[in-house]
Coordinates of N, CA and C in Angstrom, one line a residue:
S18 N -11.4 -36.9 -11.9 CA -12.2 -36.9 -13.1 C -13.1 -35.6 -13.1
D19 N -13.8 -35.4 -12.0 CA -14.6 -34.2 -11.9 C -13.8 -33.0 -12.0
L20 N -12.6 -33.0 -11.3 CA -11.7 -31.8 -11.3 C -11.2 -31.6 -12.7
Q21 N -10.9 -32.6 -13.5 CA -10.4 -32.5 -14.8 C -11.5 -31.9 -15.7
K22 N -12.8 -32.3 -15.5 CA -13.9 -31.7 -16.3 C -14.1 -30.3 -16.0
Q23 N -14.0 -29.9 -14.7 CA -14.1 -28.5 -14.3 C -13.0 -27.7 -14.8
E24 N -11.8 -28.3 -14.9 CA -10.7 -27.6 -15.4 C -10.8 -27.3 -16.9
E25 N -11.3 -28.3 -17.6 CA -11.5 -28.2 -19.0 C -12.6 -27.1 -19.4
R26 N -13.6 -27.0 -18.5 CA -14.6 -26.0 -18.7 C -14.2 -24.6 -18.2
G27 N -13.0 -24.5 -17.5 CA -12.5 -23.3 -17.0 C -13.1 -22.8 -15.7
E28 N -13.8 -23.8 -15.0 CA -14.5 -23.5 -13.8 C -13.5 -23.3 -12.6
L29 N -12.3 -23.8 -12.7 CA -11.3 -23.7 -11.6 C -10.5 -22.4 -11.7
L30 N -10.5 -21.8 -12.9 CA -9.7 -20.6 -13.1 C -10.0 -19.5 -12.1
Q31 N -11.3 -19.2 -12.0 CA -11.7 -18.0 -11.1 C -11.4 -18.3 -9.7
P32 N -11.7 -19.4 -9.1 CA -11.3 -19.7 -7.7 C -9.8 -19.6 -7.5
L33 N -9.0 -20.1 -8.5 CA -7.5 -20.0 -8.4 C -7.0 -18.6 -8.4
V34 N -7.6 -17.7 -9.3 CA -7.2 -16.3 -9.4 C -7.6 -15.6 -8.1
F35 N -8.7 -16.0 -7.5 CA -9.2 -15.3 -6.3 C -8.2 -15.7 -5.1
V36 N -7.8 -17.0 -5.1 CA -6.9 -17.4 -4.0 C -5.5 -16.7 -4.2
L37 N -5.1 -16.6 -5.4 CA -3.8 -15.9 -5.7 C -3.9 -14.4 -5.3
L38 N -5.0 -13.8 -5.6 CA -5.2 -12.4 -5.2 C -5.2 -12.2 -3.6
V39 N -5.8 -13.1 -2.9 CA -5.8 -13.1 -1.5 C -4.4 -13.3 -1.0
L40 N -3.7 -14.2 -1.6 CA -2.3 -14.5 -1.2 C -1.4 -13.2 -1.4
C41 N -1.6 -12.6 -2.6 CA -0.9 -11.4 -2.9 C -1.2 -10.3 -2.0
S42 N -2.5 -10.2 -1.5 CA -2.9 -9.2 -0.6 C -2.2 -9.4 0.8
V43 N -2.1 -10.6 1.2 CA -1.5 -10.9 2.5 C 0.0 -10.6 2.4
L44 N 0.7 -11.0 1.3 CA 2.1 -10.8 1.2 C 2.4 -9.3 1.1
L45 N 1.5 -8.5 0.4 CA 1.7 -7.1 0.4 C 1.5 -6.4 1.7
Y46 N 0.6 -7.0 2.5 CA 0.3 -6.4 3.9 C 1.6 -6.6 4.7
F47 N 2.2 -7.7 4.7 CA 3.4 -8.0 5.5 C 4.6 -7.1 5.0
K48 N 4.7 -7.0 3.6 CA 5.8 -6.2 3.1 C 5.7 -4.8 3.5
V49 N 4.5 -4.2 3.3 CA 4.3 -2.8 3.7 C 4.4 -2.5 5.2
S50 N 4.0 -3.5 6.0 CA 4.0 -3.3 7.4 C 5.4 -3.5 8.0
L51 N 6.3 -4.3 7.4 CA 7.6 -4.6 7.9 C 8.7 -3.8 7.3
M52 N 8.5 -3.2 6.1 CA 9.6 -2.5 5.5 C 9.8 -1.1 6.1
D53 N 11.0 -0.6 5.8 CA 11.4 0.8 6.2 C 10.5 1.8 5.4
P54 N 9.7 2.6 6.1 CA 8.9 3.6 5.4 C 9.7 4.8 4.9
G55 N 11.0 4.9 5.2 CA 11.8 6.0 4.9 C 12.3 6.7 6.1
F56 N 12.8 6.0 7.1 CA 13.3 6.6 8.3 C 14.5 7.5 8.0
V57 N 14.5 8.6 8.6 CA 15.7 9.6 8.4 C 16.9 9.0 9.2
K58 N 18.0 8.9 8.5 CA 19.2 8.3 9.1 C 19.9 9.4 9.9
P59 N 20.8 9.0 10.7 CA 21.6 10.0 11.5 C 22.3 11.0 10.5
E60 N 22.7 12.1 11.1 CA 23.2 13.2 10.2 C 24.3 12.9 9.4
E61 N 25.3 12.1 9.9 CA 26.4 11.7 9.1 C 26.1 10.8 7.9
E62 N 24.9 10.1 8.0 CA 24.6 9.2 6.9 C 23.7 10.0 5.8
I63 N 23.2 11.1 6.1 CA 22.3 11.8 5.1 C 23.1 12.9 4.4
K64 N 24.3 13.2 4.8 CA 25.1 14.3 4.1 C 25.2 14.0 2.6
A65 N 25.4 12.7 2.3 CA 25.7 12.3 0.9 C 24.5 12.6 0.1
S66 N 23.3 12.5 0.6 CA 22.0 12.6 -0.1 C 21.5 14.0 0.0
K67 N 22.1 14.9 0.7 CA 21.6 16.3 0.9 C 21.6 17.1 -0.4
S68 N 22.6 16.9 -1.2 CA 22.7 17.7 -2.4 C 21.6 17.2 -3.4
E69 N 21.3 15.9 -3.4 CA 20.2 15.4 -4.2 C 18.9 15.9 -3.8
E70 N 18.6 16.0 -2.4 CA 17.4 16.5 -1.9 C 17.2 18.0 -2.3
Q71 N 18.3 18.8 -2.2 CA 18.2 20.2 -2.5 C 17.8 20.4 -4.0
S72 N 18.3 19.5 -4.9 CA 18.0 19.6 -6.3 C 16.6 19.3 -6.6
M73 N 15.9 18.6 -5.7 CA 14.5 18.2 -5.9 C 13.6 19.2 -5.3
V74 N 14.1 20.2 -4.5 CA 13.2 21.2 -3.9 C 12.7 22.1 -5.0
I75 N 11.4 22.3 -4.9 CA 10.7 23.2 -5.9 C 11.0 24.6 -5.7
P76 N 11.3 25.4 -6.7 CA 11.7 26.8 -6.5 C 10.8 27.7 -5.7
Q77 N 9.5 27.3 -5.8 CA 8.5 28.1 -5.1 C 8.6 28.0 -3.6
V78 N 9.3 27.0 -3.0 CA 9.5 26.9 -1.6 C 10.5 28.0 -1.2
P79 N 10.2 28.8 -0.2 CA 11.1 29.9 0.3 C 12.5 29.3 0.6
S80 N 13.5 30.0 0.1 CA 14.9 29.5 0.3 C 15.4 29.6 1.7
N81 N 14.6 30.5 2.5 CA 15.1 30.6 3.9 C 14.6 29.5 4.9
I82 N 13.9 28.6 4.3 CA 13.4 27.4 5.1 C 14.5 26.4 5.2
K83 N 15.2 26.2 6.3 CA 16.3 25.3 6.4 C 15.9 24.0 7.1
M84 N 16.7 23.0 7.0 CA 16.5 21.8 7.7 C 16.6 22.0 9.2
R85 N 15.6 21.5 9.9 CA 15.6 21.7 11.4 C 15.9 20.4 12.1
R86 N 16.4 20.5 13.3 CA 16.7 19.4 14.1 C 15.5 18.9 14.8
C87 N 15.2 17.6 14.8 CA 14.0 17.0 15.5 C 14.2 17.1 17.0
G88 N 13.2 17.5 17.7 CA 13.3 17.6 19.2 C 13.2 16.3 19.9
Y89 N 12.9 15.2 19.1 CA 12.8 13.9 19.8 C 14.0 13.0 19.5
C90 N 14.3 12.8 18.2 CA 15.4 11.9 17.9 C 16.7 12.6 17.5
M91 N 16.7 14.0 17.5 CA 17.8 14.8 17.3 C 18.5 14.6 16.0
V92 N 17.8 14.2 15.0 CA 18.4 14.2 13.6 C 17.9 15.4 12.9
K93 N 18.6 15.8 11.8 CA 18.2 16.9 11.0 C 17.1 16.4 10.1
Q94 N 15.9 17.1 10.1 CA 14.8 16.6 9.3 C 14.9 17.2 7.9
P95 N 14.9 16.4 6.8 CA 14.8 16.9 5.5 C 13.3 17.5 5.3
M96 N 13.2 18.4 4.3 CA 11.9 18.9 4.0 C 10.9 17.8 3.8
R97 N 9.6 17.9 4.3 CA 8.5 17.0 4.2 C 8.6 15.8 5.1
A98 N 9.7 15.8 6.0 CA 9.8 14.7 7.0 C 9.1 15.1 8.3
K99 N 8.7 14.1 9.0 CA 8.1 14.4 10.3 C 8.4 13.3 11.3
H100 N 8.5 13.6 12.6 CA 8.7 12.6 13.6 C 7.4 11.9 13.9
C101 N 7.5 10.5 13.9 CA 6.3 9.7 14.4 C 6.6 9.2 15.8
Q102 N 5.8 9.6 16.7 CA 6.0 9.3 18.1 C 5.7 7.8 18.4
L103 N 4.9 7.2 17.5 CA 4.6 5.7 17.7 C 5.8 4.9 17.2
C104 N 6.4 5.3 16.1 CA 7.6 4.6 15.6 C 8.9 5.0 16.2
Q105 N 8.8 6.2 16.8 CA 10.1 6.8 17.4 C 11.1 7.1 16.4
H106 N 10.7 7.5 15.2 CA 11.6 7.9 14.1 C 11.1 9.0 13.3
C107 N 11.9 9.8 12.7 CA 11.5 10.7 11.7 C 11.4 10.0 10.4
V108 N 10.3 10.3 9.6 CA 10.0 9.6 8.4 C 10.1 10.6 7.2
R109 N 10.8 10.2 6.2 CA 10.8 11.1 5.0 C 9.5 11.1 4.2
R110 N 9.1 12.2 3.7 CA 7.8 12.5 3.1 C 6.7 11.7 3.8
Y111 N 6.6 12.1 5.1 CA 5.7 11.4 6.0 C 4.3 11.6 5.6
D112 N 3.5 10.6 5.5 CA 2.1 10.7 5.1 C 1.2 10.5 6.3
H113 N 1.3 9.4 7.0 CA 0.5 9.1 8.2 C 1.0 7.8 8.8
H114 N 0.6 7.6 10.1 CA 0.9 6.3 10.7 C -0.4 5.5 10.6
C115 N -0.3 4.4 10.0 CA -1.5 3.6 9.7 C -1.6 2.5 10.7
P116 N -2.7 2.5 11.5 CA -2.9 1.5 12.5 C -3.2 0.1 12.0
W117 N -3.7 0.1 10.7 CA -3.9 -1.2 10.1 C -2.6 -2.1 9.9
I118 N -1.6 -1.4 9.5 CA -0.3 -2.1 9.2 C 0.7 -1.9 10.4
E119 N 0.3 -1.1 11.4 CA 1.2 -0.8 12.5 C 2.6 -0.3 12.0
N120 N 2.5 0.6 11.1 CA 3.8 1.2 10.5 C 3.4 2.6 9.9
C121 N 4.4 3.4 9.7 CA 4.2 4.6 9.0 C 4.1 4.4 7.5
V122 N 3.4 5.3 6.9 CA 3.4 5.3 5.4 C 4.2 6.6 5.0
G123 N 5.3 6.3 4.3 CA 6.3 7.4 4.0 C 6.8 7.2 2.6
E124 N 8.0 7.8 2.4 CA 8.6 7.9 1.1 C 8.8 6.5 0.4
K125 N 9.3 5.5 1.2 CA 9.6 4.2 0.6 C 8.5 3.3 0.4
N126 N 7.5 3.3 1.3 CA 6.4 2.3 1.2 C 5.1 2.8 0.7
H127 N 5.0 4.2 0.5 CA 3.8 4.8 0.1 C 3.2 4.2 -1.3
P128 N 4.1 4.1 -2.3 CA 3.6 3.5 -3.6 C 3.1 2.0 -3.4
L129 N 3.8 1.2 -2.6 CA 3.4 -0.1 -2.3 C 2.1 -0.2 -1.5
F130 N 1.9 0.8 -0.6 CA 0.7 0.9 0.2 C -0.5 1.1 -0.8
I131 N -0.3 1.9 -1.8 CA -1.4 2.1 -2.8 C -1.7 0.8 -3.5
V132 N -0.7 0.1 -3.9 CA -0.9 -1.2 -4.6 C -1.6 -2.1 -3.7
Y133 N -1.2 -2.2 -2.4 CA -1.9 -3.0 -1.4 C -3.4 -2.7 -1.3
L134 N -3.7 -1.4 -1.2 CA -5.1 -1.0 -1.1 C -5.9 -1.4 -2.4
S135 N -5.3 -1.3 -3.5 CA -5.9 -1.6 -4.8 C -6.2 -3.1 -4.8
V136 N -5.3 -3.9 -4.5 CA -5.5 -5.4 -4.5 C -6.5 -5.8 -3.4
Q137 N -6.5 -5.1 -2.3 CA -7.4 -5.4 -1.2 C -8.8 -5.0 -1.7
L138 N -9.0 -4.0 -2.4 CA -10.3 -3.5 -2.9 C -10.8 -4.6 -3.9
V139 N -10.0 -5.1 -4.8 CA -10.4 -6.1 -5.7 C -10.9 -7.3 -5.0
V140 N -10.1 -7.8 -4.0 CA -10.5 -9.0 -3.2 C -11.8 -8.8 -2.5
L141 N -12.0 -7.6 -1.9 CA -13.3 -7.3 -1.2 C -14.5 -7.3 -2.1
L142 N -14.3 -6.6 -3.3 CA -15.4 -6.6 -4.3 C -15.7 -8.0 -4.8
W143 N -14.7 -8.8 -5.0 CA -15.0 -10.1 -5.5 C -15.6 -11.0 -4.4
G144 N -15.1 -10.8 -3.2 CA -15.7 -11.6 -2.1 C -17.1 -11.2 -1.8
G145 N -17.4 -9.8 -1.9 CA -18.8 -9.4 -1.8 C -19.7 -9.9 -2.8
H146 N -19.2 -10.0 -4.1 CA -20.0 -10.6 -5.2 C -20.3 -12.1 -4.9
V147 N -19.3 -12.8 -4.4 CA -19.5 -14.2 -4.1 C -20.5 -14.4 -2.9
A148 N -20.4 -13.6 -1.9 CA -21.3 -13.6 -0.8 C -22.8 -13.3 -1.2
W149 N -22.9 -12.2 -2.0 CA -24.2 -11.8 -2.5 C -24.9 -12.9 -3.4
S150 N -24.1 -13.6 -4.2 CA -24.6 -14.6 -5.1 C -25.1 -15.8 -4.3
G151 N -24.6 -16.0 -3.1 CA -25.0 -17.1 -2.3 C -26.2 -16.8 -1.4
L152 N -26.7 -15.6 -1.5 CA -27.9 -15.2 -0.7 C -29.2 -15.3 -1.5
Y153 N -30.2 -15.9 -0.9 CA -31.5 -15.9 -1.5 C -32.4 -15.6 -0.3
F154 N -33.2 -14.5 -0.5 CA -34.0 -13.9 0.6 C -35.3 -14.5 0.8
E155 N -35.6 -14.9 2.0 CA -37.0 -15.4 2.4 C -37.3 -14.8 3.8
Q156 N -38.5 -14.4 4.0 CA -39.0 -13.8 5.3 C -39.4 -14.9 6.2
S157 N -38.4 -15.6 6.8 CA -38.6 -16.6 7.8 C -37.5 -16.7 8.7
W158 N -37.8 -17.2 9.9 CA -36.7 -17.4 10.9 C -35.8 -18.5 10.5
D159 N -36.3 -19.5 9.9 CA -35.5 -20.6 9.4 C -34.4 -20.1 8.4
W160 N -34.8 -19.2 7.5 CA -33.9 -18.7 6.5 C -32.8 -17.9 7.2
L161 N -33.1 -17.1 8.2 CA -32.2 -16.3 9.0 C -31.2 -17.2 9.7
Q162 N -31.6 -18.3 10.3 CA -30.7 -19.2 11.0 C -29.7 -19.8 10.1
H163 N -30.2 -20.2 8.9 CA -29.3 -20.9 7.9 C -28.3 -19.9 7.2
N164 N -28.7 -18.6 7.1 CA -27.9 -17.7 6.3 C -27.3 -16.5 7.1
I165 N -27.4 -16.6 8.5 CA -26.9 -15.5 9.3 C -25.4 -15.3 9.1
F166 N -24.6 -16.3 9.0 CA -23.2 -16.2 8.8 C -22.8 -15.5 7.5
L167 N -23.5 -16.0 6.4 CA -23.3 -15.4 5.1 C -23.7 -13.9 5.1
L168 N -24.8 -13.6 5.8 CA -25.4 -12.3 5.8 C -24.4 -11.3 6.5
V169 N -23.9 -11.8 7.7 CA -23.0 -10.9 8.5 C -21.7 -10.8 7.7
S170 N -21.2 -11.8 7.0 CA -20.0 -11.7 6.2 C -20.2 -10.7 5.1
F171 N -21.3 -10.7 4.5 CA -21.6 -9.7 3.4 C -21.6 -8.3 3.9
L172 N -22.2 -8.1 5.1 CA -22.3 -6.7 5.6 C -20.9 -6.2 6.0
L173 N -20.1 -7.1 6.6 CA -18.7 -6.8 7.0 C -17.9 -6.4 5.7
I174 N -18.1 -7.2 4.7 CA -17.4 -7.0 3.4 C -17.7 -5.6 2.9
V175 N -19.0 -5.3 2.9 CA -19.5 -4.0 2.4 C -18.9 -2.8 3.2
I176 N -18.8 -3.0 4.5 CA -18.2 -1.9 5.4 C -16.8 -1.7 5.1
F177 N -16.0 -2.9 5.0 CA -14.6 -2.8 4.7 C -14.3 -2.2 3.3
T178 N -15.2 -2.6 2.3 CA -15.1 -2.1 1.0 C -15.2 -0.6 0.9
I179 N -16.2 -0.1 1.6 CA -16.4 1.4 1.6 C -15.2 2.1 2.2
V180 N -14.7 1.5 3.4 CA -13.5 2.1 4.0 C -12.3 2.1 3.1
V181 N -12.0 1.0 2.5 CA -10.8 0.9 1.6 C -11.0 1.7 0.4
L182 N -12.2 1.8 -0.2 CA -12.4 2.6 -1.4 C -12.2 4.1 -1.1
L183 N -12.7 4.6 0.1 CA -12.6 6.0 0.4 C -11.1 6.3 0.7
L184 N -10.4 5.3 1.4 CA -9.0 5.5 1.6 C -8.2 5.6 0.4
L185 N -8.5 4.7 -0.6 CA -7.7 4.7 -1.8 C -8.0 5.9 -2.7
V186 N -9.3 6.3 -2.8 CA -9.6 7.5 -3.5 C -8.9 8.8 -2.9
S187 N -9.0 8.9 -1.6 CA -8.4 10.1 -1.0 C -6.9 10.1 -1.2
H188 N -6.2 8.9 -1.1 CA -4.8 8.9 -1.3 C -4.4 9.2 -2.8
L189 N -5.2 8.7 -3.7 CA -4.9 9.0 -5.1 C -5.1 10.5 -5.4
Y190 N -6.1 11.1 -4.8 CA -6.3 12.5 -5.0 C -5.1 13.3 -4.5
L191 N -4.6 13.0 -3.2 CA -3.5 13.7 -2.7 C -2.2 13.5 -3.5
I192 N -2.1 12.3 -4.0 CA -0.9 12.0 -4.8 C -0.9 12.8 -6.1
S193 N -2.1 12.9 -6.7 CA -2.2 13.7 -7.9 C -1.9 15.2 -7.7
C194 N -2.1 15.6 -6.4 CA -1.7 17.0 -6.1 C -0.3 17.1 -5.5
N195 N 0.4 16.0 -5.4 CA 1.7 16.0 -4.8 C 1.7 16.6 -3.4
T196 N 0.8 16.1 -2.6 CA 0.8 16.5 -1.2 C 0.6 15.2 -0.3
T197 N 0.8 15.3 0.9 CA 0.6 14.1 1.8 C -0.5 14.4 2.8
T198 N -1.0 13.3 3.4 CA -2.1 13.5 4.4 C -1.7 14.5 5.5
W199 N -0.5 14.3 6.0 CA 0.0 15.2 7.0 C 0.0 16.7 6.6
E200 N 0.5 16.9 5.3 CA 0.6 18.3 4.8 C -0.8 18.8 4.6
F201 N -1.7 18.0 4.1 CA -3.1 18.4 3.8 C -3.8 18.8 5.1
M202 N -3.6 18.0 6.2 CA -4.3 18.2 7.4 C -3.7 19.3 8.3
S203 N -2.4 19.5 8.1 CA -1.7 20.5 9.0 C -1.0 21.6 8.2
H204 N -1.6 22.0 7.2 CA -1.0 23.0 6.3 C -0.6 24.3 7.0
H205 N -1.4 24.7 8.0 CA -1.2 26.0 8.7 C 0.0 25.9 9.7
R206 N 0.4 24.6 10.0 CA 1.4 24.5 11.0 C 2.8 24.1 10.4
I207 N 2.9 23.9 9.1 CA 4.1 23.5 8.5 C 4.8 24.7 7.9
S208 N 6.1 25.0 8.3 CA 6.7 26.2 8.0 C 6.9 26.4 6.4
Y209 N 7.3 25.3 5.7 CA 7.6 25.4 4.3 C 6.3 25.6 3.5
L210 N 5.2 25.3 4.1 CA 3.9 25.6 3.4 C 3.3 26.9 3.8
R211 N 3.5 27.2 5.1 CA 2.9 28.5 5.7 C 3.5 29.7 5.1
H212 N 4.8 29.6 4.8 CA 5.6 30.8 4.3 C 5.7 30.8 2.7
S213 N 5.1 29.8 2.1 CA 5.1 29.7 0.6 C 4.1 30.6 0.0
E214 N 4.4 31.2 -1.2 CA 3.5 32.0 -1.9 C 2.3 31.2 -2.5
L215 N 2.6 29.9 -2.8 CA 1.6 29.0 -3.3 C 1.0 28.2 -2.2
E216 N -0.2 27.8 -2.5 CA -0.9 26.9 -1.5 C -0.2 25.5 -1.4
N217 N 0.3 25.0 -2.6 CA 1.0 23.8 -2.6 C 2.2 23.9 -3.6
P218 N 3.4 24.3 -3.1 CA 4.5 24.5 -3.9 C 5.1 23.3 -4.6
F219 N 4.7 22.1 -4.2 CA 5.2 20.9 -4.8 C 4.4 20.4 -6.0
D220 N 3.2 21.0 -6.2 CA 2.3 20.6 -7.3 C 2.9 20.9 -8.7
Q221 N 3.1 19.9 -9.5 CA 3.7 20.1 -10.8 C 2.8 19.6 -11.9
G222 N 1.5 19.5 -11.6 CA 0.5 18.9 -12.6 C 0.3 17.5 -12.3
V223 N -1.0 17.1 -12.6 CA -1.4 15.7 -12.2 C -0.5 14.6 -12.8
I224 N -0.2 14.7 -14.1 CA 0.5 13.7 -14.8 C 2.0 13.6 -14.2
L225 N 2.6 14.7 -14.1 CA 4.0 14.6 -13.5 C 4.0 14.2 -12.1
N226 N 3.0 14.6 -11.3 CA 2.9 14.2 -9.9 C 2.8 12.7 -9.8
L227 N 1.9 12.1 -10.6 CA 1.7 10.7 -10.6 C 2.9 9.9 -11.1
W228 N 3.5 10.5 -12.2 CA 4.7 9.8 -12.7 C 5.8 9.8 -11.7
R229 N 6.1 10.9 -11.0 CA 7.2 10.9 -10.0 C 6.9 10.0 -8.8
F230 N 5.6 9.9 -8.5 CA 5.3 9.1 -7.3 C 5.4 7.6 -7.6
F231 N 4.9 7.2 -8.7 CA 4.9 5.7 -9.0 C 6.1 5.3 -9.8
C232 N 6.8 6.2 -10.5 CA 7.9 5.7 -11.3 C 9.3 6.3 -10.8

């Protein structure tokens, strides 16, 4: 009866949406961490897709930059691929190896990784709001004993929110420039960037960069 009254007043809708967001965040976490980030297949398996990759190469990239063989797994690396020593594979359009998900972020799971960060940020902001609304401040030891768990939870949520927000903003900025974290951090060591006339030969404008990444 009480539940029915709360449901009629719409008081159960917000907790239900919050639980669904948390569940969605957990499912996205496992999906991103377990899926193939874009591992480079053996040479005989990538021949069919080589022509497609060459058609996607931006003209500003020097034509004398050829696919090179990886010194670790001995496969031919497509442009923008890099070997991850933690995963023991070369990853297409390698961005970084994320310790949170224990997996690389690459061509196949990068868009889903952004979705995961976005959902996680919403959950953290909502959880922070709930924790803050439950705090009422008093200068007494008694108050601290009764609210220490809620206070610590709120501080942890604030820290994680800042980390996720910075990570999401930095990734969106790099995506809008059509570059990866690895390319941004190691520009001077990457042959196809070091020998290019442009600082970023893959940049085709913010709108087209975002469209190609997400769509």
